[in-house]
mmCIF file with all atom_site columns, C-alpha atoms in Angstrom:
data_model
loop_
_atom_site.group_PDB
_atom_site.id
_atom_site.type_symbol
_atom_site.label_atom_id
_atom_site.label_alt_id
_atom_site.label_comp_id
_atom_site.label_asym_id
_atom_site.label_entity_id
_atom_site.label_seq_id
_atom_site.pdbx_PDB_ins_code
_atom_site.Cartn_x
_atom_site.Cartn_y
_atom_site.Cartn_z
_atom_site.occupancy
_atom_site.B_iso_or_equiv
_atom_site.pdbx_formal_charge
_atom_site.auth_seq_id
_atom_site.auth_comp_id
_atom_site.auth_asym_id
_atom_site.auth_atom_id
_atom_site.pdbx_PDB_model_num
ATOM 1   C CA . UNK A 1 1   ? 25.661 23.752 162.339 1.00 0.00 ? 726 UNK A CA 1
ATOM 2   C CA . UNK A 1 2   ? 25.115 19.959 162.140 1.00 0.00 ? 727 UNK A CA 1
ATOM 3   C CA . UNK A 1 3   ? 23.197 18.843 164.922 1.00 0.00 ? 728 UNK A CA 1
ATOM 4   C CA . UNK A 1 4   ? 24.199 15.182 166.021 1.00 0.00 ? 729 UNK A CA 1
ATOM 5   C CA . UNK A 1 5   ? 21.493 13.314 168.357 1.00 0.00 ? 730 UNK A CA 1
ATOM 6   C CA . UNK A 1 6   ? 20.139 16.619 169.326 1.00 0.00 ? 731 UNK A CA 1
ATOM 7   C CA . UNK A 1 7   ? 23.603 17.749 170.218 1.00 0.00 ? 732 UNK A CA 1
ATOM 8   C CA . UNK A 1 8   ? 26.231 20.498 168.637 1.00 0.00 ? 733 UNK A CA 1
ATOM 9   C CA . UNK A 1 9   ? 29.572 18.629 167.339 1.00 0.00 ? 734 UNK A CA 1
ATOM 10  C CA . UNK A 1 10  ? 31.485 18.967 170.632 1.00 0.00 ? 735 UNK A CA 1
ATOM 11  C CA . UNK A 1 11  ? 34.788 20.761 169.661 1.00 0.00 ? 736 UNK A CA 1
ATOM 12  C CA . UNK A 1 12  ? 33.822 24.155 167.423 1.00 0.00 ? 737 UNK A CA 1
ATOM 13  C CA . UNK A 1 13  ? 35.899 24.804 164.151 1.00 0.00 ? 738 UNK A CA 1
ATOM 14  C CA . UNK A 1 14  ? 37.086 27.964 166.492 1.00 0.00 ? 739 UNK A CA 1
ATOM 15  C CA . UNK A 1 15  ? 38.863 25.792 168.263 1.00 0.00 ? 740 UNK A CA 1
ATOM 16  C CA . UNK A 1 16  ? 40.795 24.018 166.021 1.00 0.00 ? 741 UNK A CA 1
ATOM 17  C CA . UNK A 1 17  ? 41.016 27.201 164.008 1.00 0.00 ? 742 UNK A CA 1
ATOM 18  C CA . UNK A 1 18  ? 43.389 28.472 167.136 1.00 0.00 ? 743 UNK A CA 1
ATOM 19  C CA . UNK A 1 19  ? 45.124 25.445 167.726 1.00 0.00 ? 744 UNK A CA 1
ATOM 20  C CA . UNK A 1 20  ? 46.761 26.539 163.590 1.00 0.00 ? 745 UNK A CA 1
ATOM 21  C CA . UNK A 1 21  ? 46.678 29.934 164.680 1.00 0.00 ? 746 UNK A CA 1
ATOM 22  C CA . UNK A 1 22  ? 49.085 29.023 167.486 1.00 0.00 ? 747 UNK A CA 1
ATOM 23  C CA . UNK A 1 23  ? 51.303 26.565 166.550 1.00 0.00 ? 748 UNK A CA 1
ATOM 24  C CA . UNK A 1 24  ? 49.678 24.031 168.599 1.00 0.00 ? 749 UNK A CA 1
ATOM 25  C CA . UNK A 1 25  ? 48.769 21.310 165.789 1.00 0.00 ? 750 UNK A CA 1
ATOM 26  C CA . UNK A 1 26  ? 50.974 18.557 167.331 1.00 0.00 ? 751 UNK A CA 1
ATOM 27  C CA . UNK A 1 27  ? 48.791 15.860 165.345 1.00 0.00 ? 752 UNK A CA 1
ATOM 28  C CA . UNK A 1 28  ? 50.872 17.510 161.939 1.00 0.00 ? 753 UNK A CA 1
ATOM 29  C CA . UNK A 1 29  ? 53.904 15.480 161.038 1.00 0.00 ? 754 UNK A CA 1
ATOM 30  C CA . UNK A 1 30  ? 54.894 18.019 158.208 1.00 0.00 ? 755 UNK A CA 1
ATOM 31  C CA . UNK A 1 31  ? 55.602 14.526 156.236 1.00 0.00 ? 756 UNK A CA 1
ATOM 32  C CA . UNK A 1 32  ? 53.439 11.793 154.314 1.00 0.00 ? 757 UNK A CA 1
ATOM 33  C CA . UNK A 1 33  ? 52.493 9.414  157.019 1.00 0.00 ? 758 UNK A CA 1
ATOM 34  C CA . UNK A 1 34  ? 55.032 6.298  156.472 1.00 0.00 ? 759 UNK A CA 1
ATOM 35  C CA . UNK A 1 35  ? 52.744 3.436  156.997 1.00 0.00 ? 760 UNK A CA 1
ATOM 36  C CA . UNK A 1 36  ? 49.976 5.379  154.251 1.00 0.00 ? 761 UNK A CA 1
ATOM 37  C CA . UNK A 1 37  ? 52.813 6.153  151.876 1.00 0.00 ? 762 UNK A CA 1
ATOM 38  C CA . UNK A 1 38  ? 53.939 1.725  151.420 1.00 0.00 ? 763 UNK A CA 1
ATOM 39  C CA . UNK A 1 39  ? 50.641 0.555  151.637 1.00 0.00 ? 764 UNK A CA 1
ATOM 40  C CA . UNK A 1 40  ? 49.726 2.977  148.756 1.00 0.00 ? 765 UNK A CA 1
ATOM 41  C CA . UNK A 1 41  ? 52.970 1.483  146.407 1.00 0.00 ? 766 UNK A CA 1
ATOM 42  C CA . UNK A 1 42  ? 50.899 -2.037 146.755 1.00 0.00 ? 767 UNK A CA 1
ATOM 43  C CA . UNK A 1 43  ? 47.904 -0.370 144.242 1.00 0.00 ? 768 UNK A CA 1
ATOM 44  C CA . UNK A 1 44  ? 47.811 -0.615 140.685 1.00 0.00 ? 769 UNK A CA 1
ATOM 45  C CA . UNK A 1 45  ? 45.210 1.766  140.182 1.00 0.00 ? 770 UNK A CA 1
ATOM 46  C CA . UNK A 1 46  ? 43.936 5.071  140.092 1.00 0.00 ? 771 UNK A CA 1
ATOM 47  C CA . UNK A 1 47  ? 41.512 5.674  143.598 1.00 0.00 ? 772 UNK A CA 1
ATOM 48  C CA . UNK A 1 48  ? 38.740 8.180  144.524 1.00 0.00 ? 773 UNK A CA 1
ATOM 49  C CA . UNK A 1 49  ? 40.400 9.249  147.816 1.00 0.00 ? 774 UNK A CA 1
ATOM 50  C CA . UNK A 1 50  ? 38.561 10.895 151.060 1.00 0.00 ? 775 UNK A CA 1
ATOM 51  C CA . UNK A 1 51  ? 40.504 12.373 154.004 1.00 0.00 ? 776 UNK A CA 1
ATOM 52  C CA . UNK A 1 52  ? 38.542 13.520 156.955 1.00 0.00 ? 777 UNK A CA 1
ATOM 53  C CA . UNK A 1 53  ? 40.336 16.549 158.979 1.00 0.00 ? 778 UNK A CA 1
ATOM 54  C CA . UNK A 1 54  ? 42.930 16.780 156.624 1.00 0.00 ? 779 UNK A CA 1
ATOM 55  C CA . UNK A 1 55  ? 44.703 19.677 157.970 1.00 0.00 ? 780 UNK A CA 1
ATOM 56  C CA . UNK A 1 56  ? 47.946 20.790 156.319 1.00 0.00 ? 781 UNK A CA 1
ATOM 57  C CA . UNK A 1 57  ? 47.329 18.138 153.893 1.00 0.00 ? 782 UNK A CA 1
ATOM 58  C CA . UNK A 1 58  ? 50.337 15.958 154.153 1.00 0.00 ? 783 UNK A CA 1
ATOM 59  C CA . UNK A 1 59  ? 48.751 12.630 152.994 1.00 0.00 ? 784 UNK A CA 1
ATOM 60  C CA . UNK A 1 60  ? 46.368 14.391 150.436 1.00 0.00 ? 785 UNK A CA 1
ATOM 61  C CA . UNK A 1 61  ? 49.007 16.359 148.808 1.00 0.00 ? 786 UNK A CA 1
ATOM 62  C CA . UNK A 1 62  ? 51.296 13.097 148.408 1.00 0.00 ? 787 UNK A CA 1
ATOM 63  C CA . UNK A 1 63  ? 48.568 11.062 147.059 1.00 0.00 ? 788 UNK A CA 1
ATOM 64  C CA . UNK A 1 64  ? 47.390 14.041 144.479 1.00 0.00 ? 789 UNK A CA 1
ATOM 65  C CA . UNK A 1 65  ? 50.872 14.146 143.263 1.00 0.00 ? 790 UNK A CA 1
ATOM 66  C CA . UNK A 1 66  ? 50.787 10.113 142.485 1.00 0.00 ? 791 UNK A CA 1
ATOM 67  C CA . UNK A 1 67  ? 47.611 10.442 140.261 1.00 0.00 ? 792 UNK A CA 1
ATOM 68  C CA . UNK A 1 68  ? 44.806 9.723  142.731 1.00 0.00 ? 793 UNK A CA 1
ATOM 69  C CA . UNK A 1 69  ? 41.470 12.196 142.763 1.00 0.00 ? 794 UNK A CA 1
ATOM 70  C CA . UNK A 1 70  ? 41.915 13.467 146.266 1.00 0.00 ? 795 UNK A CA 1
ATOM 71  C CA . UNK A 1 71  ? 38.817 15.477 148.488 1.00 0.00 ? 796 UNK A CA 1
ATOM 72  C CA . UNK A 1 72  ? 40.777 16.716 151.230 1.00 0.00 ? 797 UNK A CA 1
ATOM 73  C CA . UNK A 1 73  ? 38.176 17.605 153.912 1.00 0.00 ? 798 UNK A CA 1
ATOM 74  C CA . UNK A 1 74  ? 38.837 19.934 157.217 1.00 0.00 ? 799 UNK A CA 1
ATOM 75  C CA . UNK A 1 75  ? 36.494 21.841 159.781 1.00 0.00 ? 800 UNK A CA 1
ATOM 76  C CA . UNK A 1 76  ? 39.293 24.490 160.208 1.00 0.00 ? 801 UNK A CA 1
ATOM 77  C CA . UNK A 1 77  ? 39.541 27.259 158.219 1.00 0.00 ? 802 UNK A CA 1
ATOM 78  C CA . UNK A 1 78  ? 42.863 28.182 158.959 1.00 0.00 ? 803 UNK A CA 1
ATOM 79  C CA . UNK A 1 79  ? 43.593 24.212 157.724 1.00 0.00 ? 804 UNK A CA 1
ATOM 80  C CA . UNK A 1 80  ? 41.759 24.713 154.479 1.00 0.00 ? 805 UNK A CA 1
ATOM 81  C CA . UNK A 1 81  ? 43.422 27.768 153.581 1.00 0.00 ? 806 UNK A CA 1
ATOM 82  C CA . UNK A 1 82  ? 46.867 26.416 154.317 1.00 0.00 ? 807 UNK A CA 1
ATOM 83  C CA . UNK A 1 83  ? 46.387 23.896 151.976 1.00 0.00 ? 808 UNK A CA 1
ATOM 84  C CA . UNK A 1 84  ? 44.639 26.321 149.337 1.00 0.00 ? 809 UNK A CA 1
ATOM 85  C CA . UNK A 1 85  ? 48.125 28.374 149.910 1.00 0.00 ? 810 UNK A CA 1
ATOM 86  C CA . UNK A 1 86  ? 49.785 25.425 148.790 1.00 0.00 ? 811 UNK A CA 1
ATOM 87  C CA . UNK A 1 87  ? 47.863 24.319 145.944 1.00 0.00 ? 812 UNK A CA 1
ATOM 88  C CA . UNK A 1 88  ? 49.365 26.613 143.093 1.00 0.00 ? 813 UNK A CA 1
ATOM 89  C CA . UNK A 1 89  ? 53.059 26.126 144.631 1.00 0.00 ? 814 UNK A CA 1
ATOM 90  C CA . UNK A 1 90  ? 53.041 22.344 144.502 1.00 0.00 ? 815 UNK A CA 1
ATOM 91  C CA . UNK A 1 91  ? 50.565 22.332 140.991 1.00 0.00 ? 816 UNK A CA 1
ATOM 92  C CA . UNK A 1 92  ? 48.375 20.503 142.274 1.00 0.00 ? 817 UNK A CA 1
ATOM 93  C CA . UNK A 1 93  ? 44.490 18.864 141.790 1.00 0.00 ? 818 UNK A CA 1
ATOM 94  C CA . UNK A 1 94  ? 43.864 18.368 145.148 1.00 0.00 ? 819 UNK A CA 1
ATOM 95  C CA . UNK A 1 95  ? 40.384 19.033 145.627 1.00 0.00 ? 820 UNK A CA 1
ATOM 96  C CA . UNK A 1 96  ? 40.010 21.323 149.248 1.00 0.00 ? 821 UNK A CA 1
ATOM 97  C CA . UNK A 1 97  ? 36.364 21.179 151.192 1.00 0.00 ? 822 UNK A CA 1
ATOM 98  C CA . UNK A 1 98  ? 35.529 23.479 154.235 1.00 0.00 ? 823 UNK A CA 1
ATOM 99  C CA . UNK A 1 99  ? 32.895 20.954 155.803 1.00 0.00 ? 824 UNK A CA 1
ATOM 100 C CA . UNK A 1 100 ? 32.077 19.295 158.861 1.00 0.00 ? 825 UNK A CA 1
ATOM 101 C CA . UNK A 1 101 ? 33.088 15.383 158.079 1.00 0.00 ? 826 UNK A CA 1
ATOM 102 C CA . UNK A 1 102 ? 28.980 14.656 159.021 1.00 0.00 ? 827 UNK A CA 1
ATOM 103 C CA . UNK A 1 103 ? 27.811 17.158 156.237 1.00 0.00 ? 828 UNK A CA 1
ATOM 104 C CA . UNK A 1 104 ? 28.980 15.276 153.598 1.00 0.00 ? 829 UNK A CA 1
ATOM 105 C CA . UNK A 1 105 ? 25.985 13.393 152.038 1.00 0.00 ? 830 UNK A CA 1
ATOM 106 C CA . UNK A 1 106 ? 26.177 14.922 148.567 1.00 0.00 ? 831 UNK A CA 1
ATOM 107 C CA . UNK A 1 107 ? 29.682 12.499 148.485 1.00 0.00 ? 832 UNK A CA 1
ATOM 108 C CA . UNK A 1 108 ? 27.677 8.946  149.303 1.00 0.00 ? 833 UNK A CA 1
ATOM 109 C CA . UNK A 1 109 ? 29.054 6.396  147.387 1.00 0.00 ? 834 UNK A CA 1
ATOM 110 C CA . UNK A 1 110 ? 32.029 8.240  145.903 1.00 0.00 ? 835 UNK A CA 1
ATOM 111 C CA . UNK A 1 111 ? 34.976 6.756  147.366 1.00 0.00 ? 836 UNK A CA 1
ATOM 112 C CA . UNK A 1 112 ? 37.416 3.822  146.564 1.00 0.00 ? 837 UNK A CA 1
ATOM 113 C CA . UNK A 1 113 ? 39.231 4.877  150.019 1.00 0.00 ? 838 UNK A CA 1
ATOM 114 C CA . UNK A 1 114 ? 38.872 6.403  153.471 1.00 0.00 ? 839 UNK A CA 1
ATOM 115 C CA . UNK A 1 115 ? 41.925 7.771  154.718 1.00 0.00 ? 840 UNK A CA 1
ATOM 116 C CA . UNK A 1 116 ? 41.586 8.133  158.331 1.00 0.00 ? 841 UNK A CA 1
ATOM 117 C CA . UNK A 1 117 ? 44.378 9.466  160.571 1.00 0.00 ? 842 UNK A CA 1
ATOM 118 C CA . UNK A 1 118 ? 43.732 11.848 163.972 1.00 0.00 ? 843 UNK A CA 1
ATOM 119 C CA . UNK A 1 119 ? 40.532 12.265 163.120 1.00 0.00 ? 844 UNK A CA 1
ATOM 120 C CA . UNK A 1 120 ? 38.560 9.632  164.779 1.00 0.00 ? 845 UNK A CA 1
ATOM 121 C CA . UNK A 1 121 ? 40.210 10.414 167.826 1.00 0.00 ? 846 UNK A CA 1
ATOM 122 C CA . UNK A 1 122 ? 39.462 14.351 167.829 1.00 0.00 ? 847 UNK A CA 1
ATOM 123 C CA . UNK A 1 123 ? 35.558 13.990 168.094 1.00 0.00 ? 848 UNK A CA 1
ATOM 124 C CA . UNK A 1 124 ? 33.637 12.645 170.926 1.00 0.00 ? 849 UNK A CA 1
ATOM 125 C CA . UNK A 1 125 ? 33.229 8.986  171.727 1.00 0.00 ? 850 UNK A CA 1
ATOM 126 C CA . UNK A 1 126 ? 29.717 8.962  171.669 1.00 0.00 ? 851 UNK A CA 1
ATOM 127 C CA . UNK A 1 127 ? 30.234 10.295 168.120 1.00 0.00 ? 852 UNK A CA 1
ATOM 128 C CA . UNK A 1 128 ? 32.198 7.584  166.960 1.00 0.00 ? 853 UNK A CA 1
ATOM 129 C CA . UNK A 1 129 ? 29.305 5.208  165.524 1.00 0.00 ? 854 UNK A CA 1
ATOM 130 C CA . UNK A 1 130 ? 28.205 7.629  163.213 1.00 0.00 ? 855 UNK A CA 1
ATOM 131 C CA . UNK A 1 131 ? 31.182 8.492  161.984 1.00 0.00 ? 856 UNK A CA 1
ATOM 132 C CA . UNK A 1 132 ? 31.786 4.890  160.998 1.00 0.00 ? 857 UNK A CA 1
ATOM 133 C CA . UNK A 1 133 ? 28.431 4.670  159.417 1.00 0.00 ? 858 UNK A CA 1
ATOM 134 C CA . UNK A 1 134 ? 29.462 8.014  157.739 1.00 0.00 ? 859 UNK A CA 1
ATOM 135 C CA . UNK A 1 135 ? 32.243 6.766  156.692 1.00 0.00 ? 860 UNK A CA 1
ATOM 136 C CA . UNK A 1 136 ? 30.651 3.092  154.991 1.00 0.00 ? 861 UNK A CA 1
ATOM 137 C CA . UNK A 1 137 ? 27.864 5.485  153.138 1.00 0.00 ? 862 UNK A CA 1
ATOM 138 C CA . UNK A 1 138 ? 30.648 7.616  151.506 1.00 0.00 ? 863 UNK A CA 1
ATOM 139 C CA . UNK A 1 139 ? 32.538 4.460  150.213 1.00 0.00 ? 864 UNK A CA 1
ATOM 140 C CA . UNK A 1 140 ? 31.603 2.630  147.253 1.00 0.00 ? 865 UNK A CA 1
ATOM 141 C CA . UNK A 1 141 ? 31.193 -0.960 148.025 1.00 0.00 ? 866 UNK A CA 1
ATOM 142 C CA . UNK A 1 142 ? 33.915 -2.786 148.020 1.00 0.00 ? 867 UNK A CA 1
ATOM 143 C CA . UNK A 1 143 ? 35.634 0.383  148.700 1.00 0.00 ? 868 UNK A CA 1
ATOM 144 C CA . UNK A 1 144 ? 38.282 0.132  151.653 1.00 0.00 ? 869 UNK A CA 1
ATOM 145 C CA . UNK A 1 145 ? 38.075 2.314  155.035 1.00 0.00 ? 870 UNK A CA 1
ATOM 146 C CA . UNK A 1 146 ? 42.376 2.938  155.610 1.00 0.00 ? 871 UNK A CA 1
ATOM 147 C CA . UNK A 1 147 ? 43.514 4.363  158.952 1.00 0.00 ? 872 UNK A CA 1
ATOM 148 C CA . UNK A 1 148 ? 45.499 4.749  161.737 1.00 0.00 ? 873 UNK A CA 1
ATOM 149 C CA . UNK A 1 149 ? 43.784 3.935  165.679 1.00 0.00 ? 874 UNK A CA 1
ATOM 150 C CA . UNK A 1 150 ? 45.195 6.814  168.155 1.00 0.00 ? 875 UNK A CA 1
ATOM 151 C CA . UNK A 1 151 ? 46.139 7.186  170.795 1.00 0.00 ? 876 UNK A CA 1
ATOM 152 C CA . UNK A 1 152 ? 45.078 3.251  171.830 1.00 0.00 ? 877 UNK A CA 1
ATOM 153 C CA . UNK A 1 153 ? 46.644 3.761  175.346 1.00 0.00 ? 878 UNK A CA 1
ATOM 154 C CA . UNK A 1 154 ? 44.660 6.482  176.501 1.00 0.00 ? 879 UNK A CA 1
ATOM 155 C CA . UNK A 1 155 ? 41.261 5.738  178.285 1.00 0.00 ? 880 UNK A CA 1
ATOM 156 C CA . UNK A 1 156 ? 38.321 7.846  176.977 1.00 0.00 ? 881 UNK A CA 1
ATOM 157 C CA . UNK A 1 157 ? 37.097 9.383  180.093 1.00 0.00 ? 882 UNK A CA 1
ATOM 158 C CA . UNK A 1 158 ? 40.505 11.097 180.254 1.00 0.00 ? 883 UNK A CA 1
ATOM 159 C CA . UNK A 1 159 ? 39.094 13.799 178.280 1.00 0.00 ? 884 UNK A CA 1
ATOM 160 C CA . UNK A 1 160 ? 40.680 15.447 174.839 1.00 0.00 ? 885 UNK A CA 1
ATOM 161 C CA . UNK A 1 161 ? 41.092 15.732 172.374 1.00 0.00 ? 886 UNK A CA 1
ATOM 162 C CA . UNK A 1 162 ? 42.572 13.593 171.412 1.00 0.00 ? 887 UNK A CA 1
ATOM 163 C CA . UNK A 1 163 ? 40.374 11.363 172.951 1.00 0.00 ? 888 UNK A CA 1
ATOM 164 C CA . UNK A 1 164 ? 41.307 7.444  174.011 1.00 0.00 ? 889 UNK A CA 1
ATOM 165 C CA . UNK A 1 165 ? 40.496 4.859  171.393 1.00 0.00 ? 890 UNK A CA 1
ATOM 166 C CA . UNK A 1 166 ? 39.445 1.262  173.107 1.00 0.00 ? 891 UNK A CA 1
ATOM 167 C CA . UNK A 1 167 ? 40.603 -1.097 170.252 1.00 0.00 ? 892 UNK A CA 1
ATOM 168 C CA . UNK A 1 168 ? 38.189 -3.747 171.306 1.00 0.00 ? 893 UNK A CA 1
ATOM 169 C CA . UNK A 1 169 ? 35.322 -1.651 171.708 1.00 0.00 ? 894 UNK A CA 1
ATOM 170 C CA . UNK A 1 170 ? 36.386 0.027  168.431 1.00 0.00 ? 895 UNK A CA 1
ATOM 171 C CA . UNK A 1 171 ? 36.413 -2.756 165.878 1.00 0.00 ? 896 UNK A CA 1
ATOM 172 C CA . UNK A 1 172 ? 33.037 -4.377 167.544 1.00 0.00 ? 897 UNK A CA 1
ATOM 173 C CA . UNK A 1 173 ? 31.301 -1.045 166.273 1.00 0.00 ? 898 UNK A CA 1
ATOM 174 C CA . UNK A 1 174 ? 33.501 -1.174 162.647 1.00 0.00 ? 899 UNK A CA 1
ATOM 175 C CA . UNK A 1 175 ? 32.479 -4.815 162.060 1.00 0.00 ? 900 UNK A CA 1
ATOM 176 C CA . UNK A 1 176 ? 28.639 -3.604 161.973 1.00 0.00 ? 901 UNK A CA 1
ATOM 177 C CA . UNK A 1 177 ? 29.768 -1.605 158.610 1.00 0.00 ? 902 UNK A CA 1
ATOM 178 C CA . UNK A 1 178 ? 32.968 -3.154 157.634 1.00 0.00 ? 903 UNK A CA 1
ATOM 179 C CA . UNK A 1 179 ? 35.058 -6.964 156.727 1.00 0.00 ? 904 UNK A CA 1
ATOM 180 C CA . UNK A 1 180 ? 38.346 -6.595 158.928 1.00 0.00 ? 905 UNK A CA 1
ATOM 181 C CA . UNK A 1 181 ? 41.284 -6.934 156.689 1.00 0.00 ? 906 UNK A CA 1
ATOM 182 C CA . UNK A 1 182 ? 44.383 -6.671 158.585 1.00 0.00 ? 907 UNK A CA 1
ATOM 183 C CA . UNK A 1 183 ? 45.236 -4.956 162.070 1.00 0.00 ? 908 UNK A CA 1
ATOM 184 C CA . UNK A 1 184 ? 48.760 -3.870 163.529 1.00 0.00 ? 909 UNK A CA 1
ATOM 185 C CA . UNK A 1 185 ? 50.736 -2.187 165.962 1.00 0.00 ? 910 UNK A CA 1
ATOM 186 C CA . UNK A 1 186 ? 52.919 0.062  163.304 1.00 0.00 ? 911 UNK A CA 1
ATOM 187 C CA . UNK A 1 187 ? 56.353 -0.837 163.043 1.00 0.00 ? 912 UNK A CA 1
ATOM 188 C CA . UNK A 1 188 ? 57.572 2.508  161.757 1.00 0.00 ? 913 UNK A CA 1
ATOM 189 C CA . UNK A 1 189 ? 55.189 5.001  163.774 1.00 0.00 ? 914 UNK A CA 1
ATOM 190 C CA . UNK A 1 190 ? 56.687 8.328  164.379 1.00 0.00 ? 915 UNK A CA 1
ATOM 191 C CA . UNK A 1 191 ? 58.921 8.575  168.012 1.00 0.00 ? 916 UNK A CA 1
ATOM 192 C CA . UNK A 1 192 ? 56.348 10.200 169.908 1.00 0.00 ? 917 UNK A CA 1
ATOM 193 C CA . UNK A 1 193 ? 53.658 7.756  169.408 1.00 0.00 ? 918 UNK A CA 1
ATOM 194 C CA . UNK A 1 194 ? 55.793 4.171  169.557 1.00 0.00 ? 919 UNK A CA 1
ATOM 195 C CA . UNK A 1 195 ? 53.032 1.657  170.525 1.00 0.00 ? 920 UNK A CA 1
ATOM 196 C CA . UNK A 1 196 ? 50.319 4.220  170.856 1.00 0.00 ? 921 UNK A CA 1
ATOM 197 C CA . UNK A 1 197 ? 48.646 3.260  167.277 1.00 0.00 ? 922 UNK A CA 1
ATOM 198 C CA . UNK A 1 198 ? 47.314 0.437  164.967 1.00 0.00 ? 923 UNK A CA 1
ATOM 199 C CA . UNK A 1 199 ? 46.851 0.629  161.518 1.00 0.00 ? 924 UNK A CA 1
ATOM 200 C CA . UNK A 1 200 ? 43.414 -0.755 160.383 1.00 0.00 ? 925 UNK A CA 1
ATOM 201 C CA . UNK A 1 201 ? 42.128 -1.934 156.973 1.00 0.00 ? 926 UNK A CA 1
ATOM 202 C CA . UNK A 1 202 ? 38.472 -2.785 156.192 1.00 0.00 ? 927 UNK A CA 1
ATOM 203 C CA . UNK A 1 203 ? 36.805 -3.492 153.534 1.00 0.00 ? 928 UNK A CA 1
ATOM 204 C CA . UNK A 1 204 ? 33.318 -2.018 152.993 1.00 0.00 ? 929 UNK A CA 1
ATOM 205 C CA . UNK A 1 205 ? 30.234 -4.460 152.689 1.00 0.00 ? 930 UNK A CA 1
#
């Protein structure tokens, strides 16, 4: 187990492992996420693609299927073979890894993009920093860090996951690591989380 300032990660793979185990994965939306899906038809070319708790592996599968190398990455076992099951049904070359999203240095300077959705918000606050910086080492330069902020109306000592994301807060630490892009509330973010989101791009530097 990857030890992070002296400290386990703080939510185990067993947990998330139940939360498949019992139906209780509320973060899947069993679809490509909308915003991820038109910002994709703006590229012309082929990308080196990371996604970070993947789970069922709704964005990776879609992007596999339009030509891009995709390393779909979950802690959760029960995620990872879910979207092993799936592999040989949809014929795909999505590329599956069983790792803790800080155990990933063998990947530095891989990536054209980050895909980032649910993620961020699933592991601790304090945690968040290095994640970013994670997240900057595994891009290539120039490469672009893509995601969705949620839930941006929750405060962070209300517990989680998911845990509150402070916008402000959030971007000072990404602009250490990143060039700020573009930033908005979505306009077509699934019912349940209407004004609770904002989709980020950055540019690595």
């Amino acid at each position: 187990m990857i030890l992070i300032n002296n400290k386990p990660p703080a939510i185990s793979s067993e947990f998330w492992n139940q939360k498949y185990i019992n139906n209780q994965d509320k973060w899947s939306l069993n679809q490509p996420t909308p915003i991820f899906k038109e910002w994709f038809k703006s590229l012309n070319n082929k990308n080196n693609i990371l996604i970070p708790g993947a789970g069922k592996g709704d964005d990776a599968f879609y992007l596999a299927s339009k030509g891009h190398k995709v390393y779909a990455v979950d802690y959760s076992i029960e995620a990872i073979n879910f979207m092993k099951s799936k592999v040989k049904e949809k014929e795909s070359t999505l590329h599956i890894l069983h790792k803790n999203i800080f155990e990933l240095e063998e990947y530095y300077g891989k990536f054209d993009i980050f895909l980032e959705y649910t993620c961020f918000c699933a592991i601790l606050p304090d945690e968040r920093e290095t994640y970013i910086k994670e997240s900057s080492k595994l891009l290539k330069k120039g490469g672009f860090f893509v995601g969705i902020l949620f839930p941006i109306n929750k405060s962070e000592s209300d517990g989680g996951p998911p845990f509150g994301v402070n916008f402000k807060q959030t971007i000072k630490l990404f602009k250490k690591y990143y060039k700020i892009i573009e930033y908005n509330i979505l306009p077509n973010s699934v019912q349940s989380r209407i004004n609770q989101e904002i989709f980020i791009c950055l540019k690595n530097v």
